[in-house]
Amino acid sequence: MALHRNARLGLAGRRALVADVESGCSCREAARRRGVSPTTACKWRRRWLEATPEQRRLLVCLEDRSSRPHHCPRLLPADQQARICAARRRSGWGPRLIAGETGHAHATVWRSLKRAGISRQPREPRESSRRYEWPCPGDLLHMDTKRFARFTRPGHAVTGDRHRSGAEKRMRVGHEFVHSLLDDHARWVYSELHPDEQAATVTGFVERGLAAFAAEGIQVKQLMSDNAWTYTRNRALAELLNKHAVRHILIPYRRPQVNGKVERYQQTLKREWALGQIYHSSDHRAEALSHWVNYYNQRRPHSSLGGQPPISRAHNVPRQDN
């Protein structure tokens, strides 16, 4: 159905307008009833009279027509348009440089390129997704951190109010970091909130995280992280992983999608925990983290798990319930 997006009347309204005129109402009165101008009412009445019975049955005659002109006497000749397009394909230049080469105005060159569909460089095709999942809980853990700004009152992200007093700007409350470990198979997660992401903090977090996974009966075999110095140059972390026989895997540089499961978890963390409630301060938000993580693991449906929570895959791993 060809209708202008700002059209006052749809097909049913236009048909009703024509029916009003056919019933003996004047075009002016029919236009007043339907909230359009008399000229518009006369236009639809004329097109209805000129239409064939088949066009009336399908209401094709009451559709909007294209406003594109049938003839453009000042249109640039086809050979000149071809020359402009050839320069574009040869050099990849924009309209301004091509205008200097061909001698045409910048707007003329842009319209020619637009008409040919080459006014913008084609985007490179996106790399196809390569999805994987390790077969058992503990086969691979993903690790990453997420930075959140501290605050003393609700911010604009939840209130929409960007006003801050001078005293608030001078407070410089800083940031805090959520450290997370996520199981590749079960999506079971362990998160802690810390004021920094230094080596000692990371090592202590990983030690407590491995203990938390062990309490669920999950024996960790591999750990994947990015190439941050706090992971790669952390001797204490390397010793801890060697002690627990955990292999440390580093993702390729500038390829965060390899660690995509924990990256996606952090989007959920921000949307549902950090911004999902209006907290009085970042301290109140910090108190809610453990409750939200417990909800995430125990009750929150996960789309990649068929609508089941992560505990559905982590439960009874050591066969204690058999």
mmCIF file of C-alpha atoms in Angstrom:
data_model
loop_
_atom_site.group_PDB
_atom_site.id
_atom_site.type_symbol
_atom_site.label_atom_id
_atom_site.label_comp_id
_atom_site.label_asym_id
_atom_site.label_seq_id
_atom_site.Cartn_x
_atom_site.Cartn_y
_atom_site.Cartn_z
ATOM 1 C CA MET A 1 0.000 0.000 0.000
ATOM 2 C CA ALA A 2 1.557 3.267 -1.209
ATOM 3 C CA LEU A 3 0.639 5.907 1.366
ATOM 4 C CA HIS A 4 2.631 8.912 2.480
ATOM 5 C CA ARG A 5 3.723 8.570 6.116
ATOM 6 C CA ASN A 6 2.107 11.929 6.981
ATOM 7 C CA ALA A 7 -1.128 11.343 5.045
ATOM 8 C CA ARG A 8 -4.214 12.618 6.878
ATOM 9 C CA LEU A 9 -6.469 9.876 5.500
ATOM 10 C CA GLY A 10 -5.846 6.223 4.833
ATOM 11 C CA LEU A 11 -7.518 4.200 2.098
ATOM 12 C CA ALA A 12 -10.637 3.649 4.193
ATOM 13 C CA GLY A 13 -10.947 7.373 4.937
ATOM 14 C CA ARG A 14 -10.490 8.309 1.290
ATOM 15 C CA ARG A 15 -13.111 5.770 0.234
ATOM 16 C CA ALA A 16 -15.488 7.192 2.832
ATOM 17 C CA LEU A 17 -14.843 10.709 1.495
ATOM 18 C CA VAL A 18 -15.702 9.594 -2.044
ATOM 19 C CA ALA A 19 -18.817 7.852 -0.728
ATOM 20 C CA ASP A 20 -19.920 11.105 0.945
ATOM 21 C CA VAL A 21 -19.644 12.947 -2.363
ATOM 22 C CA GLU A 22 -21.498 10.179 -4.219
ATOM 23 C CA SER A 23 -24.322 10.346 -1.679
ATOM 24 C CA GLY A 24 -24.978 13.985 -2.667
ATOM 25 C CA CYS A 25 -22.615 15.830 -0.325
ATOM 26 C CA SER A 26 -20.510 18.620 -1.799
ATOM 27 C CA CYS A 27 -16.723 18.305 -1.940
ATOM 28 C CA ARG A 28 -16.408 21.159 0.522
ATOM 29 C CA GLU A 29 -18.745 19.534 3.031
ATOM 30 C CA ALA A 30 -17.096 16.110 2.581
ATOM 31 C CA ALA A 31 -13.700 17.709 3.133
ATOM 32 C CA ARG A 32 -14.942 19.371 6.336
ATOM 33 C CA ARG A 33 -16.222 16.044 7.651
ATOM 34 C CA ARG A 34 -12.931 14.243 6.982
ATOM 35 C CA GLY A 35 -10.621 17.039 8.108
ATOM 36 C CA VAL A 36 -8.953 17.740 4.751
ATOM 37 C CA SER A 37 -8.966 20.622 2.295
ATOM 38 C CA PRO A 38 -11.587 20.925 -0.464
ATOM 39 C CA THR A 39 -8.822 20.600 -3.041
ATOM 40 C CA THR A 40 -7.830 17.241 -1.593
ATOM 41 C CA ALA A 41 -11.435 16.047 -1.601
ATOM 42 C CA CYS A 42 -11.837 17.034 -5.267
ATOM 43 C CA LYS A 43 -8.577 15.252 -6.133
ATOM 44 C CA TRP A 44 -9.703 11.930 -4.672
ATOM 45 C CA ARG A 45 -13.158 12.304 -6.248
ATOM 46 C CA ARG A 46 -11.602 12.969 -9.685
ATOM 47 C CA ARG A 47 -9.233 10.002 -9.435
ATOM 48 C CA TRP A 48 -12.133 7.781 -8.400
ATOM 49 C CA LEU A 49 -14.132 8.794 -11.460
ATOM 50 C CA GLU A 50 -11.167 8.253 -13.798
ATOM 51 C CA ALA A 51 -10.348 4.798 -12.408
ATOM 52 C CA THR A 52 -11.382 1.458 -13.920
ATOM 53 C CA PRO A 53 -13.711 -0.907 -12.028
ATOM 54 C CA GLU A 54 -10.738 -3.120 -11.124
ATOM 55 C CA GLN A 55 -8.781 -0.156 -9.735
ATOM 56 C CA ARG A 56 -11.816 0.857 -7.698
ATOM 57 C CA ARG A 57 -12.232 -2.653 -6.326
ATOM 58 C CA LEU A 58 -8.586 -2.773 -5.188
ATOM 59 C CA LEU A 59 -8.595 0.925 -4.155
ATOM 60 C CA VAL A 60 -5.431 1.422 -6.222
ATOM 61 C CA CYS A 61 -6.745 4.747 -7.467
ATOM 62 C CA LEU A 62 -6.783 6.101 -3.919
ATOM 63 C CA GLU A 63 -3.124 5.409 -3.243
ATOM 64 C CA ASP A 64 -0.536 8.204 -3.227
ATOM 65 C CA ARG A 65 1.456 8.690 -6.416
ATOM 66 C CA SER A 66 5.138 9.382 -6.674
ATOM 67 C CA SER A 67 6.089 13.056 -6.733
ATOM 68 C CA ARG A 68 9.129 12.382 -8.909
ATOM 69 C CA PRO A 69 8.979 14.431 -12.130
ATOM 70 C CA HIS A 70 8.501 12.588 -15.419
ATOM 71 C CA HIS A 71 11.024 14.778 -17.226
ATOM 72 C CA CYS A 72 14.156 16.596 -15.999
ATOM 73 C CA PRO A 73 15.433 18.910 -18.770
ATOM 74 C CA ARG A 74 18.368 20.104 -16.646
ATOM 75 C CA LEU A 75 19.541 16.611 -15.708
ATOM 76 C CA LEU A 76 23.248 16.041 -16.307
ATOM 77 C CA PRO A 77 23.827 14.051 -19.535
ATOM 78 C CA ALA A 78 24.354 10.339 -19.135
ATOM 79 C CA ASP A 79 27.921 10.416 -20.435
ATOM 80 C CA GLN A 80 28.896 13.044 -17.832
ATOM 81 C CA GLN A 81 27.276 11.019 -15.071
ATOM 82 C CA ALA A 82 29.190 7.965 -16.256
ATOM 83 C CA ARG A 83 32.433 9.982 -16.148
ATOM 84 C CA ILE A 84 31.736 11.011 -12.537
ATOM 85 C CA CYS A 85 30.962 7.438 -11.507
ATOM 86 C CA ALA A 86 34.093 6.169 -13.249
ATOM 87 C CA ALA A 87 36.205 8.672 -11.295
ATOM 88 C CA ARG A 88 34.578 7.494 -8.085
ATOM 89 C CA ARG A 89 35.263 3.824 -8.792
ATOM 90 C CA ARG A 90 38.804 4.523 -9.934
ATOM 91 C CA SER A 91 39.952 6.735 -7.073
ATOM 92 C CA GLY A 92 37.446 6.288 -4.252
ATOM 93 C CA TRP A 93 37.399 10.085 -3.872
ATOM 94 C CA GLY A 94 34.530 12.031 -2.371
ATOM 95 C CA PRO A 95 32.314 14.494 -4.285
ATOM 96 C CA ARG A 96 34.522 17.488 -3.570
ATOM 97 C CA LEU A 97 37.664 16.025 -5.146
ATOM 98 C CA ILE A 98 35.727 14.568 -8.056
ATOM 99 C CA ALA A 99 34.162 17.980 -8.653
ATOM 100 C CA GLY A 100 37.634 19.484 -9.021
ATOM 101 C CA GLU A 101 38.602 16.837 -11.572
ATOM 102 C CA THR A 102 35.424 16.861 -13.670
ATOM 103 C CA GLY A 103 34.588 20.559 -13.439
ATOM 104 C CA HIS A 104 31.059 20.044 -12.146
ATOM 105 C CA ALA A 105 29.568 21.543 -9.006
ATOM 106 C CA HIS A 106 29.915 19.637 -5.747
ATOM 107 C CA ALA A 107 26.117 19.177 -5.435
ATOM 108 C CA THR A 108 25.889 17.925 -9.031
ATOM 109 C CA VAL A 109 28.563 15.314 -8.409
ATOM 110 C CA TRP A 110 26.921 14.195 -5.172
ATOM 111 C CA ARG A 111 23.520 13.786 -6.844
ATOM 112 C CA SER A 112 25.062 11.768 -9.672
ATOM 113 C CA LEU A 113 26.779 9.460 -7.208
ATOM 114 C CA LYS A 114 23.597 9.192 -5.158
ATOM 115 C CA ARG A 115 21.574 8.336 -8.261
ATOM 116 C CA ALA A 116 24.063 5.594 -9.135
ATOM 117 C CA GLY A 117 24.035 4.229 -5.584
ATOM 118 C CA ILE A 118 27.754 4.797 -4.954
ATOM 119 C CA SER A 119 27.665 7.957 -2.833
ATOM 120 C CA ARG A 120 28.970 5.942 0.113
ATOM 121 C CA GLN A 121 31.706 3.360 0.221
ATOM 122 C CA PRO A 122 30.254 -0.134 0.671
ATOM 123 C CA ARG A 123 30.704 -1.534 4.139
ATOM 124 C CA GLU A 124 32.912 -4.520 4.561
ATOM 125 C CA PRO A 125 30.878 -7.649 5.310
ATOM 126 C CA ARG A 126 30.811 -8.525 8.975
ATOM 127 C CA GLU A 127 32.661 -11.611 10.005
ATOM 128 C CA SER A 128 30.320 -14.507 10.601
ATOM 129 C CA SER A 129 29.875 -15.498 14.212
ATOM 130 C CA ARG A 130 31.763 -18.559 15.376
ATOM 131 C CA ARG A 131 29.907 -19.902 18.376
ATOM 132 C CA TYR A 132 31.364 -22.501 20.691
ATOM 133 C CA GLU A 133 30.596 -24.079 24.048
ATOM 134 C CA TRP A 134 32.755 -26.360 26.122
ATOM 135 C CA PRO A 135 31.010 -29.632 27.037
ATOM 136 C CA CYS A 136 31.330 -29.592 30.853
ATOM 137 C CA PRO A 137 31.239 -27.001 33.646
ATOM 138 C CA GLY A 138 34.746 -25.901 34.580
ATOM 139 C CA ASP A 139 36.301 -26.666 31.197
ATOM 140 C CA LEU A 140 36.748 -22.929 30.623
ATOM 141 C CA LEU A 141 36.138 -19.783 32.668
ATOM 142 C CA HIS A 142 35.956 -16.285 31.161
ATOM 143 C CA MET A 143 37.350 -13.406 33.233
ATOM 144 C CA ASP A 144 37.005 -9.647 32.820
ATOM 145 C CA THR A 145 36.320 -6.400 34.709
ATOM 146 C CA LYS A 146 33.729 -3.672 34.243
ATOM 147 C CA ARG A 147 34.204 -0.105 35.461
ATOM 148 C CA PHE A 148 31.328 1.838 37.055
ATOM 149 C CA ALA A 149 31.295 5.436 38.229
ATOM 150 C CA ARG A 150 30.624 6.080 41.892
ATOM 151 C CA PHE A 151 27.920 8.592 42.838
ATOM 152 C CA THR A 152 26.338 10.274 45.833
ATOM 153 C CA ARG A 153 22.895 10.710 44.294
ATOM 154 C CA PRO A 154 21.023 9.087 41.380
ATOM 155 C CA GLY A 155 22.513 10.113 38.035
ATOM 156 C CA HIS A 156 21.086 11.163 34.690
ATOM 157 C CA ALA A 157 21.097 7.590 33.324
ATOM 158 C CA VAL A 158 18.046 6.778 35.476
ATOM 159 C CA THR A 159 16.631 10.222 36.295
ATOM 160 C CA GLY A 160 17.283 12.132 33.055
ATOM 161 C CA ASP A 161 18.552 15.130 35.048
ATOM 162 C CA ARG A 162 22.099 16.119 34.047
ATOM 163 C CA HIS A 163 22.380 19.065 36.431
ATOM 164 C CA ARG A 164 25.252 18.885 38.938
ATOM 165 C CA SER A 165 26.252 21.463 41.482
ATOM 166 C CA GLY A 166 29.782 22.775 41.751
ATOM 167 C CA ALA A 167 30.303 20.900 44.997
ATOM 168 C CA GLU A 168 29.351 17.618 43.320
ATOM 169 C CA LYS A 169 31.794 18.253 40.476
ATOM 170 C CA ARG A 170 34.609 18.872 42.952
ATOM 171 C CA MET A 171 33.938 15.724 44.965
ATOM 172 C CA ARG A 172 35.621 13.426 42.395
ATOM 173 C CA VAL A 173 34.127 10.259 43.896
ATOM 174 C CA GLY A 174 35.946 8.118 41.315
ATOM 175 C CA HIS A 175 35.146 4.659 39.977
ATOM 176 C CA GLU A 176 34.797 1.085 41.163
ATOM 177 C CA PHE A 177 35.280 -2.191 39.312
ATOM 178 C CA VAL A 178 33.225 -5.365 39.061
ATOM 179 C CA HIS A 179 35.480 -8.411 38.581
ATOM 180 C CA SER A 180 33.695 -11.417 37.086
ATOM 181 C CA LEU A 181 34.363 -15.098 36.385
ATOM 182 C CA LEU A 182 31.851 -16.849 34.124
ATOM 183 C CA ASP A 183 31.661 -20.544 33.259
ATOM 184 C CA ASP A 184 31.548 -21.206 29.522
ATOM 185 C CA HIS A 185 29.177 -24.171 29.717
ATOM 186 C CA ALA A 186 26.826 -23.359 32.592
ATOM 187 C CA ARG A 187 27.041 -19.506 32.462
ATOM 188 C CA TRP A 188 27.335 -19.662 36.261
ATOM 189 C CA VAL A 189 29.040 -16.453 37.376
ATOM 190 C CA TYR A 190 31.035 -15.155 40.327
ATOM 191 C CA SER A 191 31.386 -11.357 40.692
ATOM 192 C CA GLU A 192 32.933 -9.035 43.256
ATOM 193 C CA LEU A 193 33.100 -5.253 43.521
ATOM 194 C CA HIS A 194 36.478 -3.619 44.259
ATOM 195 C CA PRO A 195 37.875 -0.069 44.242
ATOM 196 C CA ASP A 196 40.664 -0.992 41.793
ATOM 197 C CA GLU A 197 41.912 -3.650 39.381
ATOM 198 C CA GLN A 198 45.472 -4.005 40.625
ATOM 199 C CA ALA A 199 47.383 -7.274 40.662
ATOM 200 C CA ALA A 200 46.801 -8.067 44.341
ATOM 201 C CA THR A 201 43.077 -7.407 43.972
ATOM 202 C CA VAL A 202 42.829 -9.640 40.904
ATOM 203 C CA THR A 203 44.760 -12.470 42.551
ATOM 204 C CA GLY A 204 42.588 -12.418 45.663
ATOM 205 C CA PHE A 205 39.447 -12.309 43.556
ATOM 206 C CA VAL A 206 40.490 -15.286 41.431
ATOM 207 C CA GLU A 207 41.392 -17.297 44.537
ATOM 208 C CA ARG A 208 37.968 -16.698 46.065
ATOM 209 C CA GLY A 209 36.314 -17.344 42.703
ATOM 210 C CA LEU A 210 37.982 -20.733 42.283
ATOM 211 C CA ALA A 211 36.850 -21.626 45.798
ATOM 212 C CA ALA A 212 33.276 -20.591 44.958
ATOM 213 C CA PHE A 213 33.280 -22.776 41.845
ATOM 214 C CA ALA A 214 34.729 -25.666 43.834
ATOM 215 C CA ALA A 215 31.894 -25.274 46.350
ATOM 216 C CA GLU A 216 29.462 -25.847 43.478
ATOM 217 C CA GLY A 217 31.370 -28.974 42.500
ATOM 218 C CA ILE A 218 32.987 -27.355 39.441
ATOM 219 C CA GLN A 219 36.660 -28.206 38.885
ATOM 220 C CA VAL A 220 38.203 -25.399 36.828
ATOM 221 C CA LYS A 221 40.627 -26.462 34.087
ATOM 222 C CA GLN A 222 41.179 -23.329 31.988
ATOM 223 C CA LEU A 223 40.850 -19.573 32.464
ATOM 224 C CA MET A 224 40.539 -17.077 29.594
ATOM 225 C CA SER A 225 41.222 -13.334 29.894
ATOM 226 C CA ASP A 226 42.295 -10.363 27.818
ATOM 227 C CA ASN A 227 45.860 -9.066 27.648
ATOM 228 C CA ALA A 228 45.661 -6.510 30.457
ATOM 229 C CA TRP A 229 48.891 -6.208 32.421
ATOM 230 C CA THR A 230 47.089 -7.084 35.635
ATOM 231 C CA TYR A 231 46.570 -10.544 34.077
ATOM 232 C CA THR A 232 49.686 -11.036 31.946
ATOM 233 C CA ARG A 233 52.331 -9.510 34.272
ATOM 234 C CA ASN A 234 50.842 -10.793 37.517
ATOM 235 C CA ARG A 235 53.289 -13.295 39.001
ATOM 236 C CA ALA A 236 51.053 -14.054 41.986
ATOM 237 C CA LEU A 237 48.172 -14.901 39.667
ATOM 238 C CA ALA A 238 50.374 -17.203 37.602
ATOM 239 C CA GLU A 239 51.508 -19.026 40.745
ATOM 240 C CA LEU A 240 47.902 -19.364 41.944
ATOM 241 C CA LEU A 241 46.776 -20.856 38.627
ATOM 242 C CA ASN A 242 49.747 -23.256 38.565
ATOM 243 C CA LYS A 243 48.900 -24.342 42.093
ATOM 244 C CA HIS A 244 45.353 -25.255 41.021
ATOM 245 C CA ALA A 245 46.473 -26.726 37.668
ATOM 246 C CA VAL A 246 44.512 -24.123 35.720
ATOM 247 C CA ARG A 247 45.728 -23.206 32.254
ATOM 248 C CA HIS A 248 45.684 -19.447 31.506
ATOM 249 C CA ILE A 249 44.556 -18.566 27.956
ATOM 250 C CA LEU A 250 44.926 -15.068 26.500
ATOM 251 C CA ILE A 251 42.637 -13.842 23.732
ATOM 252 C CA PRO A 252 44.188 -12.348 20.548
ATOM 253 C CA TYR A 253 44.856 -8.623 20.628
ATOM 254 C CA ARG A 254 41.889 -6.427 19.630
ATOM 255 C CA ARG A 255 39.556 -9.429 19.532
ATOM 256 C CA PRO A 256 37.242 -9.017 22.551
ATOM 257 C CA GLN A 257 34.559 -11.125 20.845
ATOM 258 C CA VAL A 258 36.649 -14.220 21.670
ATOM 259 C CA ASN A 259 35.817 -13.466 25.290
ATOM 260 C CA GLY A 260 32.277 -12.616 24.264
ATOM 261 C CA LYS A 261 30.346 -14.558 26.900
ATOM 262 C CA VAL A 262 31.647 -12.473 29.805
ATOM 263 C CA GLU A 263 31.431 -9.307 27.679
ATOM 264 C CA ARG A 264 27.752 -10.027 27.110
ATOM 265 C CA TYR A 265 27.251 -10.772 30.789
ATOM 266 C CA GLN A 266 28.661 -7.355 31.635
ATOM 267 C CA GLN A 267 26.055 -5.713 29.394
ATOM 268 C CA THR A 268 23.366 -7.535 31.369
ATOM 269 C CA LEU A 269 25.094 -6.556 34.608
ATOM 270 C CA LYS A 270 25.008 -2.888 33.665
ATOM 271 C CA ARG A 271 21.410 -2.904 32.430
ATOM 272 C CA GLU A 272 19.791 -4.960 35.176
ATOM 273 C CA TRP A 273 21.963 -4.305 38.251
ATOM 274 C CA ALA A 274 23.627 -0.909 37.755
ATOM 275 C CA LEU A 275 20.764 0.827 35.933
ATOM 276 C CA GLY A 276 17.840 -1.446 36.738
ATOM 277 C CA GLN A 277 17.089 0.308 40.039
ATOM 278 C CA ILE A 278 17.342 3.875 41.309
ATOM 279 C CA TYR A 279 19.934 3.753 44.093
ATOM 280 C CA HIS A 280 20.492 6.594 46.551
ATOM 281 C CA SER A 281 24.261 6.203 46.180
ATOM 282 C CA SER A 282 26.867 3.845 44.788
ATOM 283 C CA ASP A 283 27.189 2.302 48.267
ATOM 284 C CA HIS A 284 23.567 1.166 48.095
ATOM 285 C CA ARG A 285 24.236 -0.186 44.606
ATOM 286 C CA ALA A 286 27.234 -2.144 45.913
ATOM 287 C CA GLU A 287 25.063 -3.784 48.589
ATOM 288 C CA ALA A 288 22.709 -5.067 45.898
ATOM 289 C CA LEU A 289 25.384 -6.799 43.799
ATOM 290 C CA SER A 290 25.511 -10.091 45.709
ATOM 291 C CA HIS A 291 21.702 -10.353 45.681
ATOM 292 C CA TRP A 292 21.545 -9.729 41.955
ATOM 293 C CA VAL A 293 24.323 -12.250 41.192
ATOM 294 C CA ASN A 294 22.472 -14.848 43.256
ATOM 295 C CA TYR A 295 19.293 -14.104 41.286
ATOM 296 C CA TYR A 296 21.240 -14.371 38.026
ATOM 297 C CA ASN A 297 22.627 -17.791 38.933
ATOM 298 C CA GLN A 298 19.557 -19.261 40.605
ATOM 299 C CA ARG A 299 16.424 -17.883 38.950
ATOM 300 C CA ARG A 300 17.034 -15.605 35.951
ATOM 301 C CA PRO A 301 16.119 -17.316 32.632
ATOM 302 C CA HIS A 302 19.028 -17.484 30.184
ATOM 303 C CA SER A 303 18.236 -17.547 26.462
ATOM 304 C CA SER A 304 21.256 -19.702 25.540
ATOM 305 C CA LEU A 305 20.170 -22.294 28.130
ATOM 306 C CA GLY A 306 16.654 -22.719 26.777
ATOM 307 C CA GLY A 307 15.135 -20.332 29.285
ATOM 308 C CA GLN A 308 16.696 -22.074 32.284
ATOM 309 C CA PRO A 309 18.943 -20.391 34.908
ATOM 310 C CA PRO A 310 22.687 -21.206 35.030
ATOM 311 C CA ILE A 311 22.229 -23.349 38.148
ATOM 312 C CA SER A 312 20.324 -25.838 35.979
ATOM 313 C CA ARG A 313 23.640 -26.821 34.378
ATOM 314 C CA ALA A 314 25.845 -26.413 37.421
ATOM 315 C CA HIS A 315 23.575 -28.325 39.803
ATOM 316 C CA ASN A 316 24.586 -31.809 40.927
ATOM 317 C CA VAL A 317 27.909 -31.763 39.059
ATOM 318 C CA PRO A 318 29.649 -33.841 41.778
ATOM 319 C CA ARG A 319 26.663 -36.285 41.841
ATOM 320 C CA GLN A 320 25.942 -35.549 45.496
ATOM 321 C CA ASP A 321 22.189 -35.873 44.896
ATOM 322 C CA ASN A 322 22.298 -39.330 43.271
#
